[in-house]
mmCIF file of C-alpha atoms and ligand atoms in Angstrom:
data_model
loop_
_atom_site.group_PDB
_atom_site.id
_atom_site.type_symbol
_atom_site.label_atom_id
_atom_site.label_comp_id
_atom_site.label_asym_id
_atom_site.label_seq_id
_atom_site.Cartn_x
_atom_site.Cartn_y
_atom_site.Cartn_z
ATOM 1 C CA UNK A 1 6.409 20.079 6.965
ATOM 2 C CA UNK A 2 8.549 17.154 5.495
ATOM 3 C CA UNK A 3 10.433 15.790 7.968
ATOM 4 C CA UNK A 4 12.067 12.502 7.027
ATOM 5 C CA UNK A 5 12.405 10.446 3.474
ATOM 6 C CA UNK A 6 11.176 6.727 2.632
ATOM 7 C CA UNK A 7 13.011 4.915 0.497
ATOM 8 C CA UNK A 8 12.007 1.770 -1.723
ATOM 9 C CA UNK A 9 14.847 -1.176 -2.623
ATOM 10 C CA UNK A 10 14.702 -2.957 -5.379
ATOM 11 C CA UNK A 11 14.575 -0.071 -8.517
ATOM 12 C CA UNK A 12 15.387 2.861 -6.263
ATOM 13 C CA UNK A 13 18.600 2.006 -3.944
ATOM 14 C CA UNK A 14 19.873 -1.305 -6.534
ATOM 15 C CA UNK A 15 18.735 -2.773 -9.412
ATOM 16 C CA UNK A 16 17.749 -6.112 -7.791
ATOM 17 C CA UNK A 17 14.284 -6.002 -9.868
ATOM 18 C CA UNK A 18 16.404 -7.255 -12.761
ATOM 19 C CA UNK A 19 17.680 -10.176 -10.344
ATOM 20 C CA UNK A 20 14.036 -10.660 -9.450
ATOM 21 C CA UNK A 21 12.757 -11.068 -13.447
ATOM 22 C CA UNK A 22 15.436 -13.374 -14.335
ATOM 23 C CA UNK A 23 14.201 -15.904 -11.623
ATOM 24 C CA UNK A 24 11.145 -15.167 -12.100
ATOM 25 C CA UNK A 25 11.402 -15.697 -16.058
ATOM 26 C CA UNK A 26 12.914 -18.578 -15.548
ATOM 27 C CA UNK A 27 10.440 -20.486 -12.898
ATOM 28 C CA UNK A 28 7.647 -19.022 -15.927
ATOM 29 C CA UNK A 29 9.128 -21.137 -18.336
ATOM 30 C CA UNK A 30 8.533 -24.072 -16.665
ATOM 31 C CA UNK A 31 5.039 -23.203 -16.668
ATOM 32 C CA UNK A 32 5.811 -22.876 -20.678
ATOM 33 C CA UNK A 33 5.145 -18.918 -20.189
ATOM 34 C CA UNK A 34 7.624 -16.319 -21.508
ATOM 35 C CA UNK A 35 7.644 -13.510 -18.679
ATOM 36 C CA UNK A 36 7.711 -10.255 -20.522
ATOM 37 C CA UNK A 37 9.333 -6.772 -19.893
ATOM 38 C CA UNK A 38 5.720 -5.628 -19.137
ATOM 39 C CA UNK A 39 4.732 -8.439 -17.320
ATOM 40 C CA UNK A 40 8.293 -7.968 -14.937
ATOM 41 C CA UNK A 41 6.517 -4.365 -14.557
ATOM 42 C CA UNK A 42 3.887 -5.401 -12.706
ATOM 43 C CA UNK A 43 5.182 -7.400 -10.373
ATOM 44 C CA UNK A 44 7.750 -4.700 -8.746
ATOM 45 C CA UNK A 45 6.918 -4.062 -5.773
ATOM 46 C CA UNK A 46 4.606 -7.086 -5.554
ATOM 47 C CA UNK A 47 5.172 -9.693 -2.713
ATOM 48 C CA UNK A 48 6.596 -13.136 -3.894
ATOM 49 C CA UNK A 49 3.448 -15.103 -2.863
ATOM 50 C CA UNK A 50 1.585 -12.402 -4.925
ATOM 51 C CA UNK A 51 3.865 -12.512 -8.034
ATOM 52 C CA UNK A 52 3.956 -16.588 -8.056
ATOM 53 C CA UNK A 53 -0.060 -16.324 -8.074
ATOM 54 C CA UNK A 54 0.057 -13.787 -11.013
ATOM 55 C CA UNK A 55 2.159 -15.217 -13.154
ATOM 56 C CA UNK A 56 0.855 -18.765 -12.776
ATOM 57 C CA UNK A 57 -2.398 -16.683 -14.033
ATOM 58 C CA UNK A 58 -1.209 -16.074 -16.739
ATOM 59 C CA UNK A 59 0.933 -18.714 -17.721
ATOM 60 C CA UNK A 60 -3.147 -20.416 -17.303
ATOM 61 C CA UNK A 61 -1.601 -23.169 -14.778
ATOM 62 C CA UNK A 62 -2.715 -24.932 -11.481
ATOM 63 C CA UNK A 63 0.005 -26.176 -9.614
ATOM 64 C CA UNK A 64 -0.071 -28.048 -6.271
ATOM 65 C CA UNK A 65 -0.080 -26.318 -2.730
ATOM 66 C CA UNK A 66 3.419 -28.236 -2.406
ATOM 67 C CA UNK A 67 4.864 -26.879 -5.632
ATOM 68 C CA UNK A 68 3.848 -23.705 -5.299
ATOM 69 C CA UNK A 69 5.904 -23.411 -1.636
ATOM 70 C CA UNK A 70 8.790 -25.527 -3.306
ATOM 71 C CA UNK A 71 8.162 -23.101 -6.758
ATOM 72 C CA UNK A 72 8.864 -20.224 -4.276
ATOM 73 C CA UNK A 73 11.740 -21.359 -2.288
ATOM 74 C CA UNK A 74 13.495 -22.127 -6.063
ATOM 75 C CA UNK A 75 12.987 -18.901 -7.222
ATOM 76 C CA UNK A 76 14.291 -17.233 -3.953
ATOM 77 C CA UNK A 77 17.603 -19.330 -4.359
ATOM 78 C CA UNK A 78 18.059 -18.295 -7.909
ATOM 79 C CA UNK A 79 17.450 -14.603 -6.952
ATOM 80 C CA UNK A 80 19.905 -14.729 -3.164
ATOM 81 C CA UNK A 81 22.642 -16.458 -6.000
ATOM 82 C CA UNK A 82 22.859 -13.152 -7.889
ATOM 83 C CA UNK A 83 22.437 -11.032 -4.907
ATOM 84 C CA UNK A 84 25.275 -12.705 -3.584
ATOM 85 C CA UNK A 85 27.694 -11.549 -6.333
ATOM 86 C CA UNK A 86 26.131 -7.763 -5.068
ATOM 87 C CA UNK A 87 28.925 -5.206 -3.388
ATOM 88 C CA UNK A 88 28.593 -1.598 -2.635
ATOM 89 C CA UNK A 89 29.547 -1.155 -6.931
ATOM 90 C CA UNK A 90 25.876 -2.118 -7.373
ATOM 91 C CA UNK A 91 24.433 0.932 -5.694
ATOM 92 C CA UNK A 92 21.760 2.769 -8.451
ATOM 93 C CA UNK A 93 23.524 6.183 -9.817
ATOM 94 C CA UNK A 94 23.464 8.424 -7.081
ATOM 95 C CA UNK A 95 22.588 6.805 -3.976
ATOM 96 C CA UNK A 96 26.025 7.140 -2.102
ATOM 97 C CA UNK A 97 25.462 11.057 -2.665
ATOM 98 C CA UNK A 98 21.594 11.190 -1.707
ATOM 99 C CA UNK A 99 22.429 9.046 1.780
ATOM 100 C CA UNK A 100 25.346 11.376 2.149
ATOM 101 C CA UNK A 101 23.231 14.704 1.265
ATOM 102 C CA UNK A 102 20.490 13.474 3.810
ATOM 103 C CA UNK A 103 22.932 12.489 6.594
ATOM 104 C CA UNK A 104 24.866 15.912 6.284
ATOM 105 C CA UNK A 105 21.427 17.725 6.573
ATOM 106 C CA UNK A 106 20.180 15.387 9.632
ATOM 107 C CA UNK A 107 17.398 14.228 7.845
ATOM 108 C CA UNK A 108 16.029 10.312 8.702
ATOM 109 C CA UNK A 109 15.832 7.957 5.998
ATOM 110 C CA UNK A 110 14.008 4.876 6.362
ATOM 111 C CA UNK A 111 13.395 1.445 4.451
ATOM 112 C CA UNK A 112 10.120 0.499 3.281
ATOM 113 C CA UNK A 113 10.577 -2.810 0.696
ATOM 114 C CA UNK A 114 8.251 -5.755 -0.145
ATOM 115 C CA UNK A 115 11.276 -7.525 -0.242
ATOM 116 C CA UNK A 116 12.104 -10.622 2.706
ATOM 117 C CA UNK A 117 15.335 -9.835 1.421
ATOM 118 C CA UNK A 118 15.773 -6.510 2.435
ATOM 119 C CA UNK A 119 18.486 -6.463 5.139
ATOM 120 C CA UNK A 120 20.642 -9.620 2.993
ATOM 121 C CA UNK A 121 20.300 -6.725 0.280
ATOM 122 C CA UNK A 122 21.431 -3.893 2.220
ATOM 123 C CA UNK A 123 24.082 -5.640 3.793
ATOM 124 C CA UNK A 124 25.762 -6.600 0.449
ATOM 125 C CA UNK A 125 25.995 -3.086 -0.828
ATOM 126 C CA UNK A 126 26.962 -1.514 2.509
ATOM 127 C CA UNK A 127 24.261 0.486 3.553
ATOM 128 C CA UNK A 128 22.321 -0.930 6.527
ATOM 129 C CA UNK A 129 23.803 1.494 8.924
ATOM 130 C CA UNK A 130 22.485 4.317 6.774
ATOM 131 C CA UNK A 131 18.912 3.729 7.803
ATOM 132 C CA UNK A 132 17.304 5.029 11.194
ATOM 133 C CA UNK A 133 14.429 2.163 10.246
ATOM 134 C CA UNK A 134 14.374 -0.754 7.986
ATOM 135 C CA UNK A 135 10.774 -1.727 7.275
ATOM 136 C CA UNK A 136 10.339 -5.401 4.753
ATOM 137 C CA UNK A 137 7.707 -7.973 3.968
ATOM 138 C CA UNK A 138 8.206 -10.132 7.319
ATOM 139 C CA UNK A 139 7.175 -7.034 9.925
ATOM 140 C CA UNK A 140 3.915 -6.440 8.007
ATOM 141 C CA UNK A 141 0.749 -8.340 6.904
ATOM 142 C CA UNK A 142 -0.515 -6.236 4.016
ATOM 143 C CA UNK A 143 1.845 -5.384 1.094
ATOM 144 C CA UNK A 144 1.688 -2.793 -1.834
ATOM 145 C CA UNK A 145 -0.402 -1.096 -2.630
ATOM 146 C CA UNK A 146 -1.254 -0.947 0.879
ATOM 147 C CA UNK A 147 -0.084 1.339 2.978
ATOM 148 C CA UNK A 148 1.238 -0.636 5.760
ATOM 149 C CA UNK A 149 5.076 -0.619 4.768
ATOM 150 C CA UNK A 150 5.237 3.113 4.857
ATOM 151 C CA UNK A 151 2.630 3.819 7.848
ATOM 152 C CA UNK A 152 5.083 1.532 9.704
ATOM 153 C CA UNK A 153 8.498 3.035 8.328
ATOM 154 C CA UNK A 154 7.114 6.182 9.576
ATOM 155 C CA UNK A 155 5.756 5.360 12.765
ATOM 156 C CA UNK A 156 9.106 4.056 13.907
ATOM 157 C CA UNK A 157 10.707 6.949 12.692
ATOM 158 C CA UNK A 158 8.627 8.697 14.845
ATOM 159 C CA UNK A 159 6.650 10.868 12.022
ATOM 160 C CA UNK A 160 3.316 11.212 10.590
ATOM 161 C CA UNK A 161 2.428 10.223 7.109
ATOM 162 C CA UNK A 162 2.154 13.891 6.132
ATOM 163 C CA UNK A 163 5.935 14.289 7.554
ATOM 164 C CA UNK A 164 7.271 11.682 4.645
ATOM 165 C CA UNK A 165 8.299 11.296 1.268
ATOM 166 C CA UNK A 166 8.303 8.110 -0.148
ATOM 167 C CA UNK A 167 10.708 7.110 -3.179
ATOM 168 C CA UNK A 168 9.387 4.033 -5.162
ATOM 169 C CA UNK A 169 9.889 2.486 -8.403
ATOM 170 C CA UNK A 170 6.482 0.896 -8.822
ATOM 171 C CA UNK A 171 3.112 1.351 -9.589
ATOM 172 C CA UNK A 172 1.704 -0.519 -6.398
ATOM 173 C CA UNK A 173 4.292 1.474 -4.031
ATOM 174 C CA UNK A 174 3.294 4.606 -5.449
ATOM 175 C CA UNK A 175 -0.110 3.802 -4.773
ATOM 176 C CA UNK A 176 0.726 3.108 -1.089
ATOM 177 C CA UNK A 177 2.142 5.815 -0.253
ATOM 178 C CA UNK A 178 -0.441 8.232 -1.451
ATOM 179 C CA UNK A 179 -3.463 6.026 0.339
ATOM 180 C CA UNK A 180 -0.951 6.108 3.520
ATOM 181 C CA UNK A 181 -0.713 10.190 3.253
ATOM 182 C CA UNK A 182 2.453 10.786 2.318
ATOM 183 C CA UNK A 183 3.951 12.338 -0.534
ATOM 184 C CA UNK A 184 5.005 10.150 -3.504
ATOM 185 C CA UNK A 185 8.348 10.544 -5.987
ATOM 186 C CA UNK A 186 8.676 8.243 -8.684
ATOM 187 C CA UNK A 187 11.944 7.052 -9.870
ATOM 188 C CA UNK A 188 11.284 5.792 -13.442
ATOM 189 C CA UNK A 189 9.066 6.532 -16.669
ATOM 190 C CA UNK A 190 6.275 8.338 -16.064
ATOM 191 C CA UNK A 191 4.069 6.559 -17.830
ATOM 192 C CA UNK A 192 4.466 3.500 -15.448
ATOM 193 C CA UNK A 193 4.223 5.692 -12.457
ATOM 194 C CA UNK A 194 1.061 7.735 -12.603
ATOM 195 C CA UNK A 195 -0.017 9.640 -9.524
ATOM 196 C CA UNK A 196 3.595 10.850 -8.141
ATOM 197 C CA UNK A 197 4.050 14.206 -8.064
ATOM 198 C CA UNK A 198 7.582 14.091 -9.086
ATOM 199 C CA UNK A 199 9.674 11.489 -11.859
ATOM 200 C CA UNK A 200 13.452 11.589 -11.710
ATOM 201 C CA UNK A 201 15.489 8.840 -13.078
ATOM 202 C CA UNK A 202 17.359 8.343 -9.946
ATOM 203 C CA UNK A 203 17.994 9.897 -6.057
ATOM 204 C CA UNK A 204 20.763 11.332 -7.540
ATOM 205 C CA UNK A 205 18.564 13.596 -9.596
ATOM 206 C CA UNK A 206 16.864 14.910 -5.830
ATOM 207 C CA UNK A 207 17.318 18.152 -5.636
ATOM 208 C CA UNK A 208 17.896 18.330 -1.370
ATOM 209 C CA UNK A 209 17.125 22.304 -1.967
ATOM 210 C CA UNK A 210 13.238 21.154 -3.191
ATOM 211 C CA UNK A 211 13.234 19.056 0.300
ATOM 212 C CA UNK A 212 10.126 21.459 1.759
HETATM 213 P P1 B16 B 1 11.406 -11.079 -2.041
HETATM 214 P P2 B16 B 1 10.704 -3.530 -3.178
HETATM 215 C C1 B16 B 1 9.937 -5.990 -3.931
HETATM 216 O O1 B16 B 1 10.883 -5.121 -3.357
HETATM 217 C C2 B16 B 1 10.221 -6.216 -5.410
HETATM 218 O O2 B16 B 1 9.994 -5.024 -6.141
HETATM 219 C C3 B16 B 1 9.309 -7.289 -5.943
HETATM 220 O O3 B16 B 1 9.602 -7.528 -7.311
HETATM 221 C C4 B16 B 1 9.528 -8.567 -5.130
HETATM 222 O O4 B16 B 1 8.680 -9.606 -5.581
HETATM 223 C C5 B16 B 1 9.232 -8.256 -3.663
HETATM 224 O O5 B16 B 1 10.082 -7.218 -3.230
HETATM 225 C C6 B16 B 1 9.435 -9.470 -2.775
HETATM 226 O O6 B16 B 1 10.800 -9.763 -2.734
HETATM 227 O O7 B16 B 1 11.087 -12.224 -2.922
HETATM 228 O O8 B16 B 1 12.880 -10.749 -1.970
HETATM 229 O O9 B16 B 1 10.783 -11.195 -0.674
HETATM 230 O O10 B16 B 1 10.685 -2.935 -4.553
HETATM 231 O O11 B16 B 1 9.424 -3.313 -2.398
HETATM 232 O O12 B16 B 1 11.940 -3.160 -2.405
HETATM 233 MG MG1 MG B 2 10.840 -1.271 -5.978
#
């Protein structure tokens, strides 16, 4: 029996990924790499470290210990510049009416992003009092695809893994939250999102009546 819902950031409540692949297209091109579409892809849901790694894979460069912390910390600023232009008009179609729809019916949403950023995030569009638990990348040691995020969101909600639904916009969260036990939606093209058992384009296309 579902009890509570598990919601992703970046993709699913705002489109910060876009934030995330400008900086990060940008910090590639001084490694004389053009970041593409597909390349952005697979990095949602990644953790910076993790990104920075893969893309200085394939941009086929070594950089120093030093640089890479100093790489990270630029790209962070770019990215907190745009999500400080970020107000509640930046919520994803149909977010205000999913965290309304699940608050009328009593049901206990909880945050489970990759993202350090998380609570600067949620703050800017208004909605950190809409979650009953915020899980992100500093109260964790293993990111997506593991599990951890969402056995954690859960756990301080109070539920098992088999009592969640988890709504993700990537590839490696989808993955986590079907090797945590819980069930999977994918907001997105299917095609990038294999293994959920459900693809809307947004919450707003959750229908609340499909809940159990
Ligand atoms: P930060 P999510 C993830 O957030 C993003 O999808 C991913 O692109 C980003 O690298 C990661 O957060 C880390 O973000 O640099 O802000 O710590 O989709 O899990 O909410
Ligand atoms: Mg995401």
């Amino acid at each position: 029996m579902i009890k509570a819902l598990i919601l992703d950031l970046d993709g699913v409540i705002c489109d910060t990924a876009h934030f995330h692949y400008i900086a990060w297209k940008r910090l590639a091109a001084e490694y004389e790499y053009e970041l593409s579409e597909a390349d952005n892809e697979a990095l949602k849901g990644v953790s910076r470290v993790d990104s920075l790694i893969r893309i200085l894979q394939w941009a086929k460069k070594d950089i120093s210990p030093e640089q890479f912390e100093q790489d990270l910390l630029r790209k962070n600023a770019w990215y907190l510049d745009m999500v400080e232009e970020m107000g509640p008009n930046d919520l994803l179609p149909g977010v205000s009416t999913f965290v309304e729809t699940a608050q009328k019916l009593q049901i206990p949403l909880a945050l489970g992003s990759a993202s350090k950023n998380a609570r600067t995030v949620l703050n800017k569009v208004g909605l950190i009092q809409a979650f009953q638990a915020i899980v992100d990348a500093s109260q964790i040691s293993r990111g997506k695809p593991d599990p951890e995020t969402f056995t954690t969101a859960a756990k301080l909600l109070g539920f098992g893994p088999n009592e969640c639904i988890v709504f993700e916009d990537s590839l490696a969260g989808i993955q986590a939250a079907l090797s945590g036990g819980m069930r999977a939606i994918a907001i997105g093209k299917p095609s990038d999102l294999l293994g959920a058992e459900l693809h809307i384009n947004n919450l707003g296309e959750y229908n609340f009546a499909d809940f159990q």
